[in-house]
Amino acid sequence: MSRKPRSSASSLQATLIAGLWRSLAGRHLGTLWRLASISGPLVHRFSRREREVTEINLAEVYPGQSDAERRQLARHSLSHSTATMLELGFAWMAEPGRVERSIVDVHGRELLDEARAEGRGVIVLAPHFGNWEVLNFWLSSHFPFTAMYEPPKIERLDPIIRHGRERMGASLVPTNPRGVAALLKALKRSEAIGILPDQEPDWGSGVFAPFYGRLAYTATLLPKLVARTQARVVTGVAQRVPGKGFVIHFLAADARVYETDETASAAGVNACVEAAIALEPAQYQWEYKRYRKVIQEQEGHPDHPSFRLY
């Protein structure tokens, strides 16, 4: 009896969200950016959770900035995060030629081409910067591309999101051992795969490594993949040119990502994310609780909650 109302509510939510995506897919990027520019400051003002987490993170990573500078950066960051949400329909549903034309430049493609010419796979570290769905569109349009995928909480949105991400040829695999096996096979075929390097893993799937000088729990999947495939690692982002389109950047990875020591490799991964953020800090998704886990909890410190930022 209790499941029916929840199912109906989820169905209505899915219908409304999908309808919004389809509506926004036809809008000009300039219109979407103007909407984001209006909405971002409102999110900063009225959404306490997003504002507080963003400002806590910025205070941690940019201690030399004034409070006013960080507040301004927080507002700009939330405008870019809002733009990413508004652009989902565009990335997933707009006519492919429109999305391709929105990509005004690509830097560093030779890193991928050279690796594949050598018979090596490519691991693309794709942090939450700019519009990562546009990056997925470009990668799957130009290379055999595999990425992990976790279905959304609203089950009825799953086929819509899956179709949007797979429509240019991407292969989506589950976030479990079967998915990891699929990533290994793709790399051994000299293909490209995508990994989110800045998403906090479950306990037991990571190590603590510095991110802007503070220890952050970081996934250890990368060194396992590199050790078994000798793949090349690059960082990839789709930087927004507000109202006009996107510039794709592929950056050579920090040399530590190739270390067999998991902590050293994780430090290299975090350095890769920092290098991407340096392109334009406002385009990073600072409202994510990157420092949620603390090493004191892992060590069993009785007062570990006092060490948390959030």
XYZ file of N, CA and C in Angstrom, residues 135-145 165-171:
54
model
N 31.901 16.528 -22.532
C 33.144 15.766 -22.707
C 32.826 14.326 -23.097
N 31.855 13.704 -22.430
C 31.436 12.349 -22.765
C 30.946 12.279 -24.211
N 30.171 13.297 -24.636
C 29.673 13.337 -26.010
C 30.845 13.327 -26.994
N 31.834 14.184 -26.751
C 32.953 14.291 -27.689
C 33.777 13.010 -27.710
N 34.101 12.488 -26.536
C 34.919 11.275 -26.477
C 34.243 10.111 -27.184
N 32.950 9.919 -26.909
C 32.254 8.777 -27.519
C 31.975 8.994 -28.995
N 32.089 10.246 -29.459
C 31.930 10.536 -30.889
C 33.197 10.231 -31.674
N 34.355 10.265 -31.000
C 35.626 10.177 -31.707
C 36.460 8.950 -31.369
N 36.104 8.234 -30.315
C 36.882 7.070 -29.903
C 35.947 5.984 -29.379
N 36.360 4.717 -29.464
C 35.634 3.697 -28.688
C 35.804 4.061 -27.207
N 34.704 4.240 -26.496
C 34.772 4.833 -25.157
C 33.870 4.078 -24.196
N 23.690 9.303 -22.783
C 25.133 9.083 -22.669
C 25.659 8.077 -23.685
N 24.796 7.188 -24.146
C 25.239 6.147 -25.072
C 24.984 6.493 -26.535
N 24.272 7.559 -26.805
C 23.789 7.781 -28.176
C 24.897 7.993 -29.213
N 26.092 8.400 -28.777
C 27.190 8.568 -29.721
C 28.135 7.370 -29.711
N 27.740 6.289 -29.030
C 28.525 5.063 -29.075
C 29.208 4.665 -27.793
N 29.070 5.467 -26.736
C 29.699 5.110 -25.461
C 29.116 3.801 -24.931
N 29.960 3.044 -24.249
C 29.518 1.821 -23.586
C 29.523 2.086 -22.087
